């Protein structure tokens, strides 16, 4: 014989009546009519095959069966609420927010995410690309994970790999840099490469001008690829349309950078899984080759 199902709505009505010792007051707290609550209690009693309340001059009192059900009703409703909260939290946690540099976001990260999605199709990854200087400070609020570029030996987080900054230009760009004033395409203030490029050229006494500024790698690359300016990129993500320039081209050397992974505190399990996957993928030799 199949056991009767205890409907949570019927249990809520039962608890309300037992707490207020009145069908009228219970109905008011449940935003129902007294007759509707009476029907719910009668339905619950029919399912259980026993009376749960006895009517007295003082109001409504629990029977022995009702007193026994009281403990189970509270536990069942608590368990119901716990299950709903857990599943809602799980749904929220399946979204992982990742902040990353533009070049890594378009070149390095996509194939790693493709492999991650094969093993964890239930986890959604939201990516924001751009300047990463301020992203680690927004961990927890805006991001769960941040992959950022820092000066070598600085920045905290987990070191993933080192990247050499290099000058780059179109294949057709004239050797020897015959321009009196060197046109340079760079990123907005706050970008480490912009600072390094300016410092290196100024220290070398090389006249230059800021010919183009954009937040996106694609735009800066497009200008450089047309031979309108030179730019600074990571050696590991050198665009195929550009070639590396060197001291022979009259350009000063540039520093190397650290690529570091930053994790928010109290990281969810999906975010931790993605962090470990990215850490292994980016740190592996030959990842960017």
Short mmCIF file of C-alpha atoms in Angstrom, two decimals:
data_model
loop_
_atom_site.label_atom_id
_atom_site.label_comp_id
_atom_site.label_asym_id
_atom_site.label_seq_id
_atom_site.Cartn_x
_atom_site.Cartn_y
_atom_site.Cartn_z
CA UNK A 1 0.00 0.00 0.00
CA UNK A 2 1.35 3.41 -0.96
CA UNK A 3 1.99 5.79 1.92
CA UNK A 4 0.05 9.08 1.78
CA UNK A 5 1.92 12.15 0.54
CA UNK A 6 2.18 14.97 3.06
CA UNK A 7 1.65 18.13 1.02
CA UNK A 8 3.79 21.04 2.32
CA UNK A 9 0.81 23.40 1.99
CA UNK A 10 -1.26 21.15 4.26
CA UNK A 11 1.59 20.95 6.76
CA UNK A 12 1.92 24.76 6.79
CA UNK A 13 -1.77 25.08 7.55
CA UNK A 14 -1.41 22.47 10.30
CA UNK A 15 1.51 24.35 11.90
CA UNK A 16 -0.33 27.67 11.69
CA UNK A 17 -3.41 26.29 13.47
CA UNK A 18 -1.29 24.55 16.11
CA UNK A 19 0.68 27.75 16.77
CA UNK A 20 -2.31 30.11 17.00
CA UNK A 21 -4.77 27.61 18.53
CA UNK A 22 -7.35 29.05 16.16
CA UNK A 23 -8.49 28.46 12.60
CA UNK A 24 -9.39 32.14 12.26
CA UNK A 25 -5.99 33.48 13.32
CA UNK A 26 -4.21 30.80 11.30
CA UNK A 27 -6.18 31.80 8.21
CA UNK A 28 -5.15 35.42 8.69
CA UNK A 29 -1.43 34.57 8.81
CA UNK A 30 -1.75 32.36 5.71
CA UNK A 31 -3.82 34.93 3.79
CA UNK A 32 -6.61 32.39 3.38
CA UNK A 33 -10.21 32.14 4.47
CA UNK A 34 -11.12 30.17 7.59
CA UNK A 35 -13.08 27.70 5.51
CA UNK A 36 -10.08 27.10 3.22
CA UNK A 37 -7.85 26.32 6.21
CA UNK A 38 -10.52 24.01 7.65
CA UNK A 39 -10.64 22.13 4.33
CA UNK A 40 -6.83 21.76 4.36
CA UNK A 41 -6.82 20.35 7.89
CA UNK A 42 -9.67 17.98 7.08
CA UNK A 43 -7.78 16.79 3.98
CA UNK A 44 -4.63 16.20 6.04
CA UNK A 45 -6.60 14.24 8.65
CA UNK A 46 -8.17 12.13 5.92
CA UNK A 47 -4.78 11.30 4.44
CA UNK A 48 -3.41 10.29 7.82
CA UNK A 49 -6.60 8.60 8.99
CA UNK A 50 -6.65 10.34 12.35
CA UNK A 51 -7.85 13.49 14.04
CA UNK A 52 -5.17 16.13 14.63
CA UNK A 53 -7.15 18.76 16.57
CA UNK A 54 -9.85 18.79 19.17
CA UNK A 55 -12.13 21.77 19.65
CA UNK A 56 -12.42 23.15 23.18
CA UNK A 57 -13.99 26.22 24.75
CA UNK A 58 -10.49 27.75 24.93
CA UNK A 59 -9.91 27.20 21.25
CA UNK A 60 -8.20 24.43 19.27
CA UNK A 61 -5.81 21.94 20.87
CA UNK A 62 -3.64 19.21 19.40
CA UNK A 63 -4.61 15.59 19.85
CA UNK A 64 -1.94 13.04 20.74
CA UNK A 65 -1.55 12.27 17.01
CA UNK A 66 -1.36 15.98 16.20
CA UNK A 67 1.30 16.49 18.86
CA UNK A 68 3.35 13.69 17.30
CA UNK A 69 2.91 15.07 13.80
CA UNK A 70 4.09 18.51 14.96
CA UNK A 71 7.71 17.33 15.20
CA UNK A 72 7.67 15.69 11.77
CA UNK A 73 5.89 18.62 10.11
CA UNK A 74 8.57 21.06 11.22
CA UNK A 75 11.35 18.72 10.10
CA UNK A 76 9.72 18.11 6.71
CA UNK A 77 9.22 21.81 6.02
CA UNK A 78 12.74 22.63 7.18
CA UNK A 79 14.13 19.92 4.90
CA UNK A 80 12.01 21.24 2.03
CA UNK A 81 13.37 24.76 2.54
CA UNK A 82 16.93 23.45 2.81
CA UNK A 83 16.59 21.52 -0.46
CA UNK A 84 15.21 24.56 -2.29
CA UNK A 85 17.95 26.84 -0.93
CA UNK A 86 20.68 24.33 -1.83
CA UNK A 87 19.47 23.93 -5.39
CA UNK A 88 19.05 27.67 -5.87
CA UNK A 89 22.56 28.22 -4.54
CA UNK A 90 23.88 25.51 -6.85
CA UNK A 91 22.23 27.22 -9.82
CA UNK A 92 23.86 30.50 -8.87
CA UNK A 93 27.24 28.89 -8.32
CA UNK A 94 27.28 27.29 -11.76
CA UNK A 95 28.10 30.75 -13.16
CA UNK A 96 31.80 31.62 -12.86
CA UNK A 97 32.94 35.18 -13.61
CA UNK A 98 36.40 35.47 -15.13
CA UNK A 99 38.39 38.65 -15.81
CA UNK A 100 41.36 38.41 -18.16
CA UNK A 101 43.62 40.41 -20.49
CA UNK A 102 42.30 40.94 -24.00
CA UNK A 103 44.93 38.83 -25.77
CA UNK A 104 44.60 35.88 -23.40
CA UNK A 105 40.81 36.20 -23.58
CA UNK A 106 40.84 35.85 -27.36
CA UNK A 107 43.81 33.53 -27.93
CA UNK A 108 44.69 31.46 -24.85
CA UNK A 109 41.48 31.04 -22.86
CA UNK A 110 38.94 29.88 -25.51
CA UNK A 111 40.53 26.46 -26.25
CA UNK A 112 40.98 25.86 -22.51
CA UNK A 113 37.32 26.69 -21.92
CA UNK A 114 36.28 24.34 -24.73
CA UNK A 115 38.01 21.45 -22.97
CA UNK A 116 36.56 22.51 -19.62
CA UNK A 117 33.03 22.62 -21.05
CA UNK A 118 33.35 19.04 -22.28
CA UNK A 119 33.86 17.82 -18.71
CA UNK A 120 31.61 20.38 -16.97
CA UNK A 121 28.77 21.35 -19.32
CA UNK A 122 26.67 22.53 -16.37
CA UNK A 123 29.12 25.32 -15.46
CA UNK A 124 28.64 28.63 -17.26
CA UNK A 125 31.64 30.94 -17.62
CA UNK A 126 31.20 34.67 -18.07
CA UNK A 127 34.34 36.42 -19.37
CA UNK A 128 35.26 40.09 -19.27
CA UNK A 129 38.39 41.16 -21.13
CA UNK A 130 40.30 44.39 -20.73
CA UNK A 131 42.93 46.07 -18.61
CA UNK A 132 43.54 43.87 -15.60
CA UNK A 133 45.36 46.35 -13.33
CA UNK A 134 42.25 46.99 -11.22
CA UNK A 135 40.50 43.64 -11.64
CA UNK A 136 42.07 41.80 -8.65
CA UNK A 137 40.71 44.50 -6.31
CA UNK A 138 37.19 43.63 -7.50
CA UNK A 139 37.42 39.90 -6.75
CA UNK A 140 34.28 38.65 -5.07
CA UNK A 141 32.19 41.62 -6.22
CA UNK A 142 32.72 41.54 -9.99
CA UNK A 143 34.89 38.46 -10.55
CA UNK A 144 35.45 35.00 -9.12
CA UNK A 145 38.76 34.63 -10.95
CA UNK A 146 41.15 37.07 -12.55
CA UNK A 147 44.12 36.35 -14.80
CA UNK A 148 46.22 39.51 -14.71
CA UNK A 149 49.58 40.78 -15.91
CA UNK A 150 52.03 42.19 -13.36
CA UNK A 151 55.65 43.38 -13.30
CA UNK A 152 57.96 40.42 -12.82
CA UNK A 153 58.06 39.22 -9.21
CA UNK A 154 55.06 41.29 -8.12
CA UNK A 155 51.28 41.11 -7.98
CA UNK A 156 50.42 38.26 -5.62
CA UNK A 157 48.20 35.41 -6.72
CA UNK A 158 49.56 32.28 -8.39
CA UNK A 159 52.27 32.57 -11.03
CA UNK A 160 51.13 30.90 -14.23
CA UNK A 161 53.94 31.85 -16.59
CA UNK A 162 56.27 34.67 -17.58
CA UNK A 163 55.76 36.69 -20.78
CA UNK A 164 58.34 38.80 -22.58
CA UNK A 165 57.08 42.15 -23.84
CA UNK A 166 58.24 42.79 -27.42
CA UNK A 167 57.93 45.52 -30.02
CA UNK A 168 55.88 44.42 -33.04
CA UNK A 169 55.04 45.84 -36.45
CA UNK A 170 53.74 44.81 -39.84
CA UNK A 171 55.95 42.65 -42.03
CA UNK A 172 56.10 45.56 -44.46
CA UNK A 173 57.19 48.06 -41.84
CA UNK A 174 60.57 49.49 -42.97
CA UNK A 175 63.64 48.18 -41.17
CA UNK A 176 65.77 50.74 -39.38
CA UNK A 177 62.77 52.89 -38.47
CA UNK A 178 63.34 55.73 -40.89
CA UNK A 179 60.61 57.90 -39.37
CA UNK A 180 61.86 60.95 -37.49
CA UNK A 181 59.15 60.50 -34.88
CA UNK A 182 58.15 56.92 -34.17
CA UNK A 183 54.36 56.33 -34.34
CA UNK A 184 53.18 53.97 -31.62
CA UNK A 185 49.80 52.26 -31.13
CA UNK A 186 49.11 51.48 -27.47
CA UNK A 187 46.45 50.97 -24.86
CA UNK A 188 44.86 53.51 -22.45
CA UNK A 189 46.57 54.75 -19.24
CA UNK A 190 46.78 51.97 -16.68
CA UNK A 191 48.17 49.47 -19.15
CA UNK A 192 51.57 48.13 -18.12
CA UNK A 193 52.75 47.92 -21.74
CA UNK A 194 51.92 51.57 -22.33
CA UNK A 195 54.00 52.56 -19.32
CA UNK A 196 56.91 50.33 -20.32
CA UNK A 197 56.89 51.54 -23.92
CA UNK A 198 56.92 55.21 -22.89
CA UNK A 199 59.62 54.69 -20.26
CA UNK A 200 61.86 52.68 -22.61
CA UNK A 201 61.60 55.12 -25.52
CA UNK A 202 62.12 58.16 -23.30
CA UNK A 203 65.12 56.57 -21.60
CA UNK A 204 66.64 55.76 -25.00
CA UNK A 205 66.04 59.30 -26.23
CA UNK A 206 63.92 58.00 -29.10
CA UNK A 207 61.39 60.56 -30.40
CA UNK A 208 57.91 59.05 -30.58
CA UNK A 209 54.24 59.95 -30.69
CA UNK A 210 51.08 58.21 -29.60
CA UNK A 211 49.45 57.55 -32.97
CA UNK A 212 46.57 55.35 -31.84
CA UNK A 213 44.91 54.33 -28.54
CA UNK A 214 42.38 51.54 -28.00
CA UNK A 215 41.34 49.16 -25.25
CA UNK A 216 41.12 46.22 -27.65
CA UNK A 217 43.94 44.11 -28.97
CA UNK A 218 42.19 43.71 -32.33
CA UNK A 219 42.07 47.44 -32.98
CA UNK A 220 45.70 48.05 -31.98
CA UNK A 221 46.81 45.04 -34.04
CA UNK A 222 44.86 46.26 -37.07
CA UNK A 223 46.60 49.64 -37.00
CA UNK A 224 50.01 48.02 -36.61
CA UNK A 225 49.25 45.48 -39.34
CA UNK A 226 48.56 48.33 -41.78
CA UNK A 227 52.03 49.72 -41.16
CA UNK A 228 50.67 52.86 -39.50
CA UNK A 229 52.45 52.35 -36.17
CA UNK A 230 54.38 49.88 -34.06
CA UNK A 231 53.02 48.41 -30.85
CA UNK A 232 53.92 46.25 -27.83
CA UNK A 233 52.63 42.70 -27.41
CA UNK A 234 53.45 39.56 -25.47
CA UNK A 235 55.86 37.26 -27.27
CA UNK A 236 53.59 34.31 -26.45
CA UNK A 237 50.56 35.88 -28.13
CA UNK A 238 52.28 37.63 -31.05
CA UNK A 239 49.63 38.17 -33.75
CA UNK A 240 50.42 36.33 -36.98
CA UNK A 241 50.19 39.56 -39.00
CA UNK A 242 53.02 41.16 -37.05
CA UNK A 243 56.76 40.57 -36.67
CA UNK A 244 58.99 41.14 -33.68
CA UNK A 245 61.25 44.19 -33.76
CA UNK A 246 64.60 44.23 -31.99
CA UNK A 247 67.64 46.33 -31.11
CA UNK A 248 68.68 46.14 -34.76
CA UNK A 249 65.56 48.12 -35.56
CA UNK A 250 66.67 50.84 -33.19
CA UNK A 251 64.28 49.96 -30.37
CA UNK A 252 65.16 49.59 -26.67
CA UNK A 253 64.55 46.32 -24.81
CA UNK A 254 61.38 45.85 -22.78
CA UNK A 255 60.83 44.06 -19.44
CA UNK A 256 59.14 40.71 -18.96
CA UNK A 257 55.86 40.29 -17.10
CA UNK A 258 54.28 37.71 -14.82
CA UNK A 259 50.88 36.26 -15.65
CA UNK A 260 49.14 35.50 -12.37
CA UNK A 261 45.88 33.86 -11.34
CA UNK A 262 43.86 35.53 -8.59
CA UNK A 263 41.04 33.72 -6.79
CA UNK A 264 38.24 35.28 -4.75
CA UNK A 265 37.84 34.24 -1.13
CA UNK A 266 35.25 31.56 -0.35
CA UNK A 267 35.43 30.33 -3.93
CA UNK A 268 32.55 28.15 -5.10
CA UNK A 269 33.34 24.61 -6.21
CA UNK A 270 32.64 25.38 -9.92
CA UNK A 271 34.99 28.39 -9.76
CA UNK A 272 37.65 26.31 -8.02
CA UNK A 273 37.37 23.65 -10.73
CA UNK A 274 37.82 26.26 -13.45
CA UNK A 275 40.73 27.89 -11.61
CA UNK A 276 42.58 24.58 -11.34
CA UNK A 277 41.90 23.82 -15.01
CA UNK A 278 43.23 27.21 -16.15
CA UNK A 279 46.22 26.92 -13.86
CA UNK A 280 47.20 23.57 -15.35
CA UNK A 281 46.49 24.64 -18.91
CA UNK A 282 48.35 27.96 -18.91
CA UNK A 283 51.29 26.73 -16.85
CA UNK A 284 51.88 23.71 -19.09
CA UNK A 285 54.93 24.01 -21.36
CA UNK A 286 54.05 24.80 -24.96
CA UNK A 287 50.55 26.11 -24.17
CA UNK A 288 51.08 29.25 -26.23
CA UNK A 289 53.13 27.71 -28.99
#
